[in-house]
Amino acid sequence: MNNVPKLFLMSFPRKRESTVDARLPRPVLQTVQDGRGHDKDKPLSEFQLHLRDFNKNRPAVACVWVLGVLYAGALFADFIAPYSFKDEDRSYSYCPPSRIQLWHDGKISRPFIYGTKLTYNDLHARVYVTDQTQSYPIRFFYRAESYRWLGLIPFSRHLFGVDAPSRIYLFGADARGRDVFSRILYGAQVSLSIGLIGVAISFSLGLLIGGIAGYYGGWLDNILMRLCEMLMMVPGFYLLLALRAAVPDNFSSLQVYCAIVVILSFIAWASWARIIRGMCLSLREREYVLAAKTMGVSDFKIILVHLLPHTFSYTIFAVMLSIPGYILGESGLSLIGLGIQDPYASWGNMLTDAMSIVRIQFAPWILVPAFFIFITVLCFNIIGDTLRDCLDPMLIGLLPTKQNVKSSIVGKSAGDLTLDQKRSIKSTENPKS
Amino acid sequence: MTPDLLRIEHLSVSLTDTPEKRIIDDVSFSVPPLSIVALVGGSGSGKTTMGLSILRLLSPALNIETGQIIFKGEDISQAGQQRMNELRGKEIGMVFQDPLQALNPVFTIGFQVGEVLKRHTFLNAEQIKKRTVDLLAQVGLDDPARAFRSYPHELSGGMRQRAMIAQAIAASPSLLIADEPTSSLDVTLQAKILELFKSLRDHFKLSVILITHDLGVVAHAADHVVVLDHGRVVESGKVQDVVHHPRHAYTQQLMKTLKV
């Protein structure tokens, strides 16, 4: 310390000097050791380390919350929605969103809405005008149409509602006077669950077939992979349409839903299987696989225990990034009328109306489902991207974290660099890896 | 004279696509019970292939052409996969050179040792855990409970090798094949691991086939030596005879490298 020239010392204020990760190579070790150093007896597990990296990424955490809210909305749709998805009132066709009022006679009051009256303007178009003589207070835990929550628990309270004859439309009404807000919640049940179930099916199928093909190799691998290629040869959406055409018209909505899930999974498993197979081809040559064989472990268990878990650092984020594909696939099918049928709601079939530009101009709120699709897809993509960055072993500790950015006093720190730059630095620093 | 635990008779292993190219050529030797037999030879002499052909885990590019592998009176050279899976781990265990490669990095030591017990015994989860910790203690790990919940990368090289040995002897096999078990360790650890093999032999009543290129290891630990060169046995016998009075030129060369 004493040998350091004074000028040099001045440029390093004491407080900052103590942070080891002022220069780039350090943070790698430092962050990892930080986590492990907290409690010597109980080091942070790999999962906790990744979780910590993930938590540092604010947008991704926000996306998790947004998705959480959306999924909660879908789960409690019956309760939150003021009306059922098929509760229609033609006299409110394309009724604009209700404005929630808080001021009454210059005083603050409990939230209420004004009544609406349907008239025609000069061009003989239907317009709704607010009728300030009538006011309807918004009642919370309103007793209305009874339902069974998740098909099990009978209940008749809704989160909010207004007395008849008025109707509350938070996001406006569609052509048949159904509440867009309610239908978005019910539609979320379809659109959001299809992604999860679809990915679960195709992912398990891909893991199983890819694992078997990769582990055994030879003619079995050949047959399975040619099968995959045949599936991947056909452009996805046309295959989707062709398979949908094979499903009978008289299916009930639940059957159609299942059919769509199966079709979407059927299209997607092939690409999974190919990737997993490639990884298993290299993993099966590892010595611990040979070691497991010397212990008499069965082939199936070797695939399950010694091959597939090693693909997870890839598959976890790949799953996240592929969920939007299922959501968009379902929306696409429903949009052109081949998916979920009216009166059942899905974000896709709610947009059928919005295919006409005139209607969008007349009632822009019918585009709201598109906004929800957009948000959901965006969230899944951001989460997937962040997970990829967290799980990439080359990048552990190099992500732009608050800590790294703060400590960037001298020169460039990890926080200022692009991922490519970090990768190159990491590889020059540790040429073995 | 007790019958041999394992007898290899005129075993030949060749490349599947070019049968005239033999990796192991007419090898015969035997492993008496409670003995340590060393297979010695340079790189490419067929030592590891020998070990893997006893377990019948040769890669598809190699196959057993002729000969017999008689284990406890049963010829296993043509036995079915199912029979072999019963023997692997249960009767014949194997230890590898690099435990970091041979242990699965995503599972704890406890899980991987327990996996063998789960496969070959009828113990319940509680008993498996207890037995695993016992095993880890028996192979000389200082803190077996900690090793139980550690991942392979959290242990040192010597500890990993011990964990690997614990895994191989978990189902108390009667034959242990150790493929260069000490090559990745430093000299002091080598001696300790070899001592461990000796004590395990006495404690678990097993025989060890020690595959190595290091005659120093052989002199230290083995009872019998089989020297392999280009897939052929060039010399075999008691360790004193071979190490101290090597007759074959190849063995003499090997001895020379040791003295330097």
XYZ file of C-alpha atoms in Angstrom:
693
model
C 0.000 0.000 0.000
C 2.704 2.473 1.007
C 4.571 2.005 -2.207
C 1.675 3.163 -4.311
C 2.247 6.682 -5.663
C 0.023 9.283 -4.113
C -1.542 10.362 -7.355
C -2.568 6.830 -8.058
C -4.124 6.494 -4.651
C -6.171 9.606 -5.166
C -7.768 8.240 -8.234
C -8.903 5.263 -6.201
C -10.997 6.498 -3.306
C -10.549 4.134 -0.427
C -14.083 2.938 -0.279
C -14.125 1.961 -3.903
C -10.673 0.523 -3.880
C -11.880 -2.222 -1.634
C -14.319 -3.557 -4.165
C -12.399 -6.327 -5.798
C -14.487 -6.376 -8.896
C -13.402 -2.997 -10.194
C -11.789 -4.596 -13.193
C -13.374 -7.123 -15.434
C -11.760 -10.466 -14.660
C -12.563 -10.166 -10.980
C -16.338 -10.054 -10.876
C -16.497 -13.577 -12.248
C -14.812 -15.032 -9.232
C -16.122 -12.463 -6.858
C -19.815 -12.930 -7.454
C -19.531 -16.666 -7.297
C -17.494 -16.537 -4.129
C -19.776 -13.930 -2.627
C -22.656 -16.303 -2.833
C -20.691 -19.192 -1.486
C -19.044 -17.185 1.223
C -22.195 -16.233 3.101
C -22.439 -19.433 5.019
C -19.608 -21.854 4.734
C -21.661 -24.864 5.744
C -24.443 -24.252 3.312
C -23.179 -22.960 -0.005
C -25.722 -21.565 -2.417
C -26.957 -24.272 -4.707
C -26.653 -23.905 -8.455
C -30.345 -23.133 -8.570
C -30.009 -20.364 -6.000
C -27.113 -18.868 -7.929
C -29.154 -18.759 -11.109
C -32.126 -17.389 -9.238
C -29.957 -14.604 -7.878
C -28.726 -13.717 -11.352
C -32.293 -13.749 -12.591
C -33.518 -11.523 -9.792
C -30.982 -8.888 -10.722
C -32.654 -8.435 -14.066
C -35.495 -6.034 -13.328
C -37.434 -6.310 -16.621
C -37.473 -10.089 -16.366
C -38.745 -9.999 -12.794
C -41.419 -7.523 -13.876
C -42.408 -9.930 -16.657
C -42.767 -12.735 -14.151
C -45.148 -10.555 -12.165
C -47.138 -9.581 -15.242
C -47.520 -13.214 -16.234
C -48.411 -14.055 -12.650
C -51.228 -11.516 -12.748
C -52.459 -12.808 -16.105
C -52.446 -16.425 -14.955
C -54.145 -15.490 -11.685
C -56.742 -13.656 -13.751
C -57.334 -16.777 -15.817
C -57.569 -18.943 -12.704
C -60.100 -16.684 -10.995
C -61.861 -15.624 -14.192
C -65.316 -16.642 -12.925
C -64.916 -14.492 -9.873
C -63.222 -11.435 -11.370
C -65.352 -11.240 -14.507
C -68.608 -9.397 -13.887
C -70.373 -11.410 -16.593
C -70.120 -14.857 -18.049
C -68.386 -15.200 -21.413
C -71.715 -15.807 -23.159
C -73.776 -13.245 -21.276
C -74.933 -11.029 -24.130
C -77.194 -8.029 -24.467
C -77.730 -6.969 -28.055
C -78.870 -3.506 -27.032
C -75.294 -2.828 -25.941
C -73.646 -3.880 -29.192
C -70.222 -2.211 -29.450
C -70.887 -0.206 -26.334
C -67.746 1.815 -25.536
C -65.837 1.241 -22.285
C -67.682 2.523 -19.238
C -66.074 5.452 -17.516
C -65.794 4.964 -13.812
C -66.772 8.183 -12.049
C -65.529 9.279 -8.657
C -67.012 12.813 -8.476
C -70.655 13.440 -7.937
C -72.008 16.973 -7.409
C -68.503 18.254 -6.777
C -67.930 15.768 -4.001
C -65.949 12.584 -3.962
C -68.217 9.596 -3.900
C -67.991 5.836 -4.164
C -67.167 4.704 -7.715
C -70.148 4.660 -10.019
C -70.961 4.742 -13.708
C -73.540 6.701 -15.624
C -76.194 5.004 -17.626
C -75.878 4.936 -21.417
C -78.424 5.677 -24.046
C -78.308 4.467 -27.626
C -79.000 7.080 -30.291
C -78.171 7.607 -33.932
C -76.033 10.399 -35.255
C -76.410 12.363 -38.504
C -74.929 9.508 -40.501
C -77.373 7.081 -38.951
C -74.579 5.339 -37.107
C -75.221 4.014 -33.626
C -73.696 6.133 -30.878
C -73.925 5.745 -27.135
C -74.327 8.854 -25.042
C -73.955 8.946 -21.300
C -77.107 9.663 -19.434
C -76.043 11.698 -16.443
C -79.430 11.490 -14.818
C -78.912 7.843 -14.008
C -75.998 6.639 -11.931
C -75.205 3.109 -10.936
C -72.761 2.514 -8.087
C -70.199 -0.225 -8.604
C -70.922 -2.892 -6.052
C -68.122 -5.071 -4.862
C -68.623 -8.764 -4.110
C -71.773 -8.419 -6.104
C -74.178 -11.303 -6.130
C -74.978 -12.180 -9.723
C -75.010 -15.217 -11.963
C -73.875 -18.289 -10.008
C -70.998 -20.413 -11.248
C -68.758 -23.225 -10.141
C -65.186 -22.107 -9.557
C -62.910 -24.466 -11.490
C -66.022 -26.539 -12.046
C -66.029 -27.531 -8.391
C -66.988 -24.930 -5.828
C -70.391 -23.311 -6.314
C -70.327 -19.555 -5.840
C -72.385 -16.599 -6.946
C -70.364 -13.560 -5.921
C -68.392 -11.577 -8.446
C -65.610 -9.148 -7.663
C -67.701 -6.231 -8.871
C -70.838 -5.468 -10.800
C -73.591 -2.926 -11.315
C -77.337 -3.226 -10.925
C -79.468 -3.957 -13.956
C -80.500 -2.518 -16.321
C -77.091 -0.913 -16.666
C -74.033 -2.976 -17.570
C -70.407 -2.271 -16.799
C -67.953 -2.662 -19.675
C -64.394 -1.977 -18.558
C -62.983 -2.718 -22.018
C -66.183 -2.074 -23.958
C -68.546 -4.542 -25.542
C -68.327 -6.652 -28.655
C -70.855 -6.984 -31.477
C -73.271 -9.018 -29.376
C -72.970 -6.823 -26.318
C -70.721 -9.204 -24.422
C -68.213 -7.759 -22.011
C -64.741 -7.760 -23.582
C -63.097 -7.649 -20.134
C -64.911 -10.785 -19.012
C -64.213 -12.544 -22.260
C -60.527 -11.679 -22.015
C -60.398 -13.374 -18.626
C -62.207 -16.456 -19.901
C -60.150 -16.386 -23.077
C -56.994 -16.306 -20.970
C -57.996 -19.695 -19.564
C -57.737 -21.105 -23.065
C -54.920 -19.048 -24.515
C -52.584 -19.180 -21.551
C -53.129 -22.821 -20.636
C -52.673 -24.024 -24.204
C -49.074 -22.809 -24.149
C -48.229 -24.669 -20.957
C -50.027 -27.914 -21.757
C -48.838 -27.897 -25.344
C -45.229 -27.355 -24.409
C -45.455 -29.998 -21.683
C -46.706 -32.625 -24.123
C -44.369 -31.848 -27.003
C -41.438 -31.358 -24.660
C -41.894 -34.740 -22.963
C -42.364 -36.386 -26.328
C -39.268 -34.659 -27.678
C -37.197 -35.589 -24.628
C -38.260 -39.216 -24.804
C -37.795 -39.679 -28.538
C -34.665 -37.543 -28.724
C -33.207 -39.374 -25.729
C -33.892 -42.793 -27.219
C -32.582 -41.815 -30.655
C -29.468 -40.210 -29.234
C -28.670 -42.948 -26.768
C -29.150 -45.981 -28.974
C -28.074 -44.412 -32.246
C -27.887 -46.656 -35.301
C -30.968 -47.656 -37.253
C -33.385 -46.596 -34.494
C -31.899 -43.119 -34.570
C -32.153 -43.116 -38.339
C -35.825 -44.041 -38.397
C -36.824 -41.614 -35.662
C -34.903 -38.725 -37.158
C -36.270 -39.304 -40.663
C -39.714 -39.257 -39.073
C -38.924 -35.919 -37.457
C -37.668 -34.522 -40.723
C -40.828 -35.580 -42.491
C -42.813 -33.620 -39.924
C -40.553 -30.598 -40.129
C -40.607 -30.623 -43.903
C -44.218 -29.400 -44.008
C -44.585 -25.705 -43.173
C -46.018 -25.449 -39.690
C -49.156 -23.441 -40.207
C -50.335 -25.457 -43.211
C -49.783 -28.662 -41.284
C -51.802 -27.105 -38.501
C -54.642 -26.364 -40.915
C -54.496 -29.801 -42.490
C -54.605 -31.543 -39.130
C -57.403 -29.289 -37.959
C -59.367 -30.226 -41.053
C -59.099 -33.849 -39.999
C -60.907 -33.104 -36.720
C -64.701 -33.613 -36.985
C -66.912 -30.514 -36.969
C -69.287 -31.742 -34.308
C -66.726 -31.746 -31.531
C -67.659 -30.034 -28.303
C -65.588 -27.043 -27.234
C -63.593 -29.143 -24.771
C -62.831 -31.701 -27.454
C -61.774 -28.960 -29.851
C -59.512 -27.550 -27.168
C -57.878 -30.934 -26.628
C -57.568 -31.441 -30.363
C -55.789 -28.099 -30.745
C -53.394 -28.911 -27.925
C -52.599 -32.277 -29.469
C -52.153 -30.781 -32.936
C -49.858 -28.017 -31.698
C -47.768 -30.504 -29.724
C -47.663 -32.917 -32.617
C -46.137 -30.268 -34.837
C -43.597 -29.081 -32.306
C -42.095 -32.248 -30.858
C -39.947 -32.982 -33.889
C -37.654 -30.000 -33.497
C -37.306 -30.780 -29.792
C -36.411 -34.366 -30.508
C -33.703 -33.359 -32.963
C -32.020 -30.999 -30.544
C -32.233 -33.404 -27.603
C -30.956 -36.217 -29.791
C -27.915 -34.164 -30.761
C -27.131 -33.409 -27.143
C -27.620 -37.026 -26.101
C -25.294 -38.201 -28.867
C -22.446 -36.365 -27.209
C -23.603 -37.008 -23.640
C -23.744 -40.765 -24.070
C -19.979 -40.821 -24.663
C -19.345 -39.346 -21.218
C -17.587 -41.590 -18.793
C -20.289 -41.420 -16.157
C -22.627 -43.081 -18.607
C -20.115 -45.902 -18.976
C -19.758 -45.917 -15.189
C -23.522 -46.236 -14.813
C -23.439 -49.134 -17.261
C -20.769 -50.876 -15.204
C -23.178 -50.682 -12.284
C -25.909 -52.429 -14.148
C -28.208 -49.419 -14.483
C -30.889 -50.049 -17.096
C -30.833 -48.181 -20.412
C -34.069 -46.357 -19.706
C -32.761 -45.119 -16.380
C -29.489 -44.025 -17.934
C -31.413 -41.927 -20.464
C -33.642 -40.521 -17.752
C -31.039 -39.865 -15.066
C -27.706 -39.478 -16.806
C -28.592 -37.937 -20.160
C -31.718 -35.816 -20.002
C -30.927 -33.697 -16.917
C -27.816 -32.475 -18.701
C -29.934 -30.972 -21.436
C -31.940 -28.880 -18.986
C -29.775 -25.786 -19.036
C -30.792 -25.559 -22.660
C -34.347 -26.825 -22.439
C -35.452 -24.592 -19.580
C -35.083 -21.404 -21.546
C -36.023 -23.067 -24.820
C -39.333 -24.047 -23.238
C -39.931 -20.450 -22.218
C -39.089 -19.199 -25.676
C -41.338 -21.723 -27.373
C -44.492 -21.138 -25.316
C -45.419 -18.025 -27.365
C -45.470 -20.229 -30.446
C -48.319 -22.289 -29.002
C -50.227 -19.213 -27.893
C -49.862 -17.655 -31.332
C -50.725 -20.954 -33.000
C -53.967 -21.222 -31.081
C -54.758 -17.565 -31.679
C -54.095 -17.991 -35.376
C -56.386 -20.992 -35.623
C -59.120 -19.324 -33.611
C -58.775 -16.108 -35.570
C -59.635 -17.811 -38.818
C -62.441 -19.677 -37.106
C -60.821 -23.086 -36.869
C -59.985 -23.021 -33.191
C -62.180 -22.314 -30.212
C -65.711 -21.612 -31.470
C -68.058 -18.845 -30.441
C -69.537 -18.385 -27.851
C -66.487 -19.758 -26.059
C -63.814 -17.135 -25.746
C -60.185 -17.234 -26.704
C -57.978 -14.284 -27.452
C -57.746 -15.443 -31.027
C -61.438 -15.742 -31.811
C -62.178 -12.435 -30.090
C -60.032 -10.840 -32.749
C -62.112 -12.245 -35.586
C -64.206 -9.084 -35.384
C -61.128 -6.945 -35.635
C -60.260 -8.239 -39.074
C -62.337 -5.417 -40.555
C -60.691 -2.020 -40.480
C -64.081 -0.285 -40.422
C -65.007 -2.020 -37.207
C -61.682 -1.131 -35.639
C -62.281 2.480 -36.480
C -65.783 2.268 -35.065
C -64.905 0.285 -31.934
C -61.153 0.230 -31.357
C -61.517 -1.670 -28.075
C -62.098 -4.942 -29.894
C -58.333 -4.930 -30.421
C -57.695 -5.304 -26.682
C -57.123 -9.101 -26.942
C -54.276 -8.410 -29.375
C -52.668 -6.261 -26.735
C -52.890 -9.123 -24.249
C -51.401 -11.591 -26.735
C -48.605 -9.110 -27.350
C -47.881 -8.647 -23.648
C -47.907 -12.371 -22.952
C -45.622 -13.228 -25.842
C -43.273 -10.408 -24.936
C -43.102 -11.526 -21.303
C -42.335 -15.122 -22.191
C -39.629 -13.988 -24.577
C -37.967 -11.655 -22.085
C -38.053 -14.315 -19.371
C -36.662 -16.888 -21.782
C -33.863 -14.591 -22.906
C -32.932 -13.767 -19.340
C -32.971 -17.411 -18.343
C -30.645 -18.178 -21.218
C -28.219 -15.534 -20.052
C -28.402 -16.809 -16.468
C -27.986 -20.461 -17.358
C -25.126 -19.991 -19.798
C -22.142 -21.183 -17.772
C -19.858 -18.988 -19.855
C -21.597 -15.908 -18.549
C -22.041 -16.622 -14.848
C -21.194 -13.485 -12.939
C -20.704 -11.437 -16.089
C -24.239 -10.225 -16.527
C -24.826 -6.517 -16.206
C -25.808 -6.450 -12.572
C -26.234 -3.426 -10.397
C -23.137 -4.395 -8.467
C -20.967 -4.672 -11.537
C -22.215 -1.411 -12.982
C -21.604 0.446 -9.731
C -18.077 -0.789 -9.483
C -17.201 0.329 -12.989
C -14.979 3.173 -11.900
C -11.886 2.303 -13.826
C -12.234 1.563 -17.473
C -14.933 -0.730 -18.634
C -16.669 -3.102 -16.339
C -18.832 -6.054 -17.112
C -21.895 -3.891 -17.082
C -20.845 -1.751 -20.022
C -20.036 -4.549 -22.394
C -22.167 -6.438 -24.802
C -22.598 -10.140 -24.309
C -20.336 -10.913 -27.259
C -17.567 -8.840 -25.783
C -17.967 -10.609 -22.464
C -17.846 -13.977 -24.128
C -14.616 -13.106 -25.893
C -13.089 -11.729 -22.720
C -14.141 -14.794 -20.797
C -12.607 -17.088 -23.365
C -9.290 -15.257 -23.483
C -9.197 -15.193 -19.734
C -9.795 -18.882 -19.363
C -8.640 -20.523 -22.570
C -9.257 -24.026 -21.304
C -12.997 -23.703 -21.050
C -6.651 -75.079 -4.165
C -9.749 -72.906 -4.342
C -11.320 -72.410 -7.759
C -10.494 -69.138 -9.466
C -12.950 -66.289 -9.181
C -12.406 -65.283 -12.778
C -10.684 -67.167 -15.538
C -10.022 -65.708 -18.952
C -9.345 -68.375 -21.545
C -7.936 -67.605 -24.987
C -9.888 -64.399 -25.261
C -9.630 -62.505 -28.529
C -11.272 -59.166 -29.210
C -11.234 -57.739 -32.710
C -12.583 -54.806 -34.658
C -16.076 -55.504 -35.871
C -15.458 -54.391 -39.446
C -11.928 -55.816 -39.834
C -11.846 -59.078 -37.861
C -8.206 -59.747 -38.742
C -7.184 -56.754 -36.612
C -7.112 -58.047 -33.067
C -7.019 -55.680 -30.113
C -6.708 -58.567 -27.669
C -5.081 -61.674 -29.024
C -5.472 -65.007 -27.291
C -5.165 -63.757 -23.727
C -5.497 -66.139 -20.820
C -5.080 -65.423 -17.135
C -6.922 -66.055 -13.917
C -7.889 -64.104 -10.826
C -7.887 -66.140 -7.602
C -10.221 -65.074 -4.799
C -8.947 -62.336 -2.494
C -6.092 -61.332 -4.748
C -4.984 -58.225 -6.566
C -4.032 -58.939 -10.148
C -2.314 -56.202 -12.102
C -2.742 -55.810 -15.846
C 0.311 -53.862 -16.986
C 1.139 -52.460 -20.366
C 1.760 -49.306 -22.335
C -0.819 -47.238 -24.139
C -2.801 -49.234 -26.659
C -1.773 -52.566 -25.223
C -5.409 -53.528 -24.651
C -5.580 -53.170 -20.866
C -8.760 -51.109 -20.752
C -10.358 -53.157 -23.520
C -9.651 -56.206 -21.370
C -11.414 -54.635 -18.401
C -14.430 -53.582 -20.445
C -14.749 -56.954 -22.149
C -15.061 -58.649 -18.756
C -18.057 -56.393 -18.150
C -19.142 -56.880 -21.775
C -19.289 -53.141 -22.303
C -17.138 -52.952 -25.395
C -18.107 -50.270 -27.868
C -20.004 -51.547 -30.920
C -16.791 -51.181 -32.935
C -15.251 -54.070 -30.978
C -16.494 -57.563 -30.369
C -15.386 -60.705 -28.591
C -14.313 -63.109 -31.292
C -13.281 -66.229 -29.447
C -12.513 -67.358 -25.941
C -14.271 -67.621 -22.641
C -14.707 -65.374 -19.627
C -15.520 -67.686 -16.760
C -16.787 -65.840 -13.726
C -17.632 -68.028 -10.722
C -17.886 -71.060 -12.998
C -20.206 -69.321 -15.484
C -19.112 -68.392 -18.995
C -20.261 -64.800 -19.399
C -18.573 -64.149 -22.735
C -21.855 -64.795 -24.559
C -24.329 -64.043 -21.739
C -27.376 -61.900 -22.522
C -27.652 -58.224 -21.632
C -30.133 -58.956 -18.875
C -27.829 -61.421 -17.147
C -24.940 -58.972 -17.528
C -26.981 -56.157 -15.988
C -27.518 -58.351 -12.947
C -23.784 -59.002 -12.658
C -22.648 -55.427 -13.323
C -22.370 -53.585 -10.049
C -23.690 -56.531 -8.055
C -20.835 -58.968 -8.743
C -18.339 -56.936 -10.743
C -17.641 -53.303 -9.967
C -15.505 -50.854 -11.895
C -13.442 -47.828 -10.906
C -12.321 -45.342 -13.542
C -9.240 -43.242 -13.991
C -10.799 -39.809 -13.779
C -13.541 -39.624 -11.176
C -14.517 -36.147 -12.295
C -15.481 -37.610 -15.647
C -16.983 -40.743 -14.235
C -19.253 -39.073 -11.694
C -22.322 -37.315 -12.972
C -21.870 -33.605 -12.228
C -25.557 -32.874 -11.682
C -26.165 -35.288 -8.826
C -24.775 -35.503 -5.329
C -22.324 -38.209 -4.319
C -24.959 -39.621 -1.997
C -27.451 -39.979 -4.816
C -24.966 -41.685 -7.100
C -23.741 -44.192 -4.542
C -27.310 -44.791 -3.428
C -28.333 -45.421 -7.027
C -26.283 -48.613 -7.060
C -27.858 -49.775 -3.812
C -31.303 -48.955 -5.138
C -30.614 -51.041 -8.202
C -29.138 -54.089 -6.528
C -30.568 -54.304 -3.015
C -33.990 -54.207 -1.445
C -33.218 -51.509 1.097
C -35.631 -48.657 1.681
C -34.656 -45.004 1.307
C -33.661 -44.638 4.952
C -31.449 -47.714 4.921
C -29.884 -46.712 1.622
C -28.902 -43.387 3.090
C -27.424 -44.986 6.180
C -25.559 -47.601 4.174
C -24.225 -44.944 1.787
C -22.829 -42.856 4.613
C -21.267 -46.019 6.069
C -19.671 -46.816 2.724
C -18.299 -43.304 2.376
C -16.765 -43.655 5.821
C -15.312 -47.048 4.953
C -13.472 -45.702 1.910
C -11.829 -43.169 4.195
C -13.751 -39.945 3.672
C -13.336 -37.779 6.752
C -16.797 -36.267 6.789
C -19.066 -38.813 5.119
C -22.262 -36.915 5.913
C -20.918 -33.860 4.150
C -19.585 -35.874 1.225
C -23.022 -37.452 0.945
C -24.628 -34.152 0.021
C -21.712 -32.755 -1.987
C -21.539 -32.571 -5.737
C -18.501 -34.131 -7.429
C -16.921 -30.748 -8.199
C -16.995 -29.811 -4.532
C -14.631 -32.614 -3.538
C -10.895 -32.866 -4.059
C -9.397 -35.367 -6.487
C -8.549 -37.932 -3.829
C -11.958 -37.620 -2.198
C -13.644 -38.053 -5.556
C -11.658 -41.198 -6.229
C -12.713 -42.554 -2.841
C -16.335 -41.695 -3.580
C -16.004 -43.484 -6.908
C -14.632 -46.543 -5.135
C -17.496 -46.411 -2.658
C -19.867 -46.416 -5.598
C -18.148 -49.408 -7.176
C -18.185 -51.513 -3.999
C -21.645 -50.397 -2.840
C -23.398 -53.624 -3.726
C -20.415 -55.625 -2.358
C -19.198 -57.167 -5.617
C -16.675 -59.988 -5.504
C -14.564 -58.530 -8.305
C -13.452 -54.946 -8.693
C -11.916 -53.742 -11.944
C -9.855 -50.628 -11.347
C -8.890 -48.888 -14.578
C -5.826 -46.734 -13.832
C -7.296 -45.693 -10.490
C -4.211 -43.789 -9.416
C -3.009 -42.164 -12.623
C -4.730 -38.861 -11.988
C -3.524 -38.626 -8.388
C -0.254 -37.456 -6.886
C 2.217 -39.916 -5.415
C 1.178 -39.731 -1.766
C -2.466 -40.147 -2.680
C -1.562 -43.050 -4.941
C -0.083 -44.919 -1.998
C -3.136 -44.188 0.130
C -5.576 -45.362 -2.531
C -3.567 -48.542 -3.055
C -3.648 -49.170 0.700
C -7.389 -48.658 0.498
C -7.665 -51.340 -2.168
C -5.743 -53.744 0.027
C -7.912 -53.075 3.046
C -11.082 -53.334 0.971
C -9.904 -56.680 -0.350
C -9.625 -57.980 3.192
C -12.722 -56.254 4.490
C -15.128 -56.872 1.634
C -13.599 -60.191 0.520
C -13.118 -59.119 -3.050
C -10.539 -59.516 -5.768
C -9.175 -56.569 -7.673
C -8.007 -56.338 -11.262
C -5.683 -53.364 -11.248
C -5.197 -51.926 -14.714
C -2.125 -49.709 -14.805
C 0.917 -48.673 -16.801
C 2.933 -48.030 -13.679
C 5.066 -50.899 -12.428
C 5.652 -48.974 -9.225
C 1.970 -49.320 -8.442
C 2.182 -52.992 -9.296
C 5.118 -53.646 -7.019
C 3.342 -51.841 -4.228
C -0.062 -53.432 -4.376
C -0.442 -56.454 -6.622
C -0.094 -60.170 -5.933
C -0.002 -61.294 -9.546
C 1.055 -59.490 -12.684
C -0.018 -59.928 -16.275
C 2.065 -57.894 -18.713
C 0.297 -57.051 -21.960
C 1.855 -55.761 -25.154
C -0.093 -55.227 -28.353
C -2.912 -57.332 -27.006
C -0.755 -60.336 -26.144
C 0.373 -61.589 -22.760
C 4.143 -61.343 -22.777
C 4.735 -62.338 -19.229
C 2.727 -63.256 -16.153
C 3.315 -64.595 -12.703
C 3.817 -63.634 -9.086
C 4.722 -60.027 -8.536
C 8.151 -60.769 -6.996
C 9.169 -62.874 -9.963
C 8.042 -60.486 -12.651
C 9.159 -57.250 -11.062
C 12.477 -58.471 -9.768
C 13.387 -60.946 -12.489
C 11.714 -59.795 -15.651
C 12.392 -62.265 -18.414
C 10.704 -60.693 -21.386
C 12.368 -57.775 -23.140
C 9.237 -55.640 -22.956
C 8.960 -56.093 -19.210
C 12.602 -55.252 -18.828
C 12.006 -52.063 -20.773
C 9.092 -51.186 -18.529
C 11.272 -51.766 -15.484
C 13.955 -49.556 -16.928
C 11.556 -46.649 -17.343
C 10.603 -47.051 -13.714
C 14.177 -46.870 -12.460
C 14.931 -43.655 -14.337
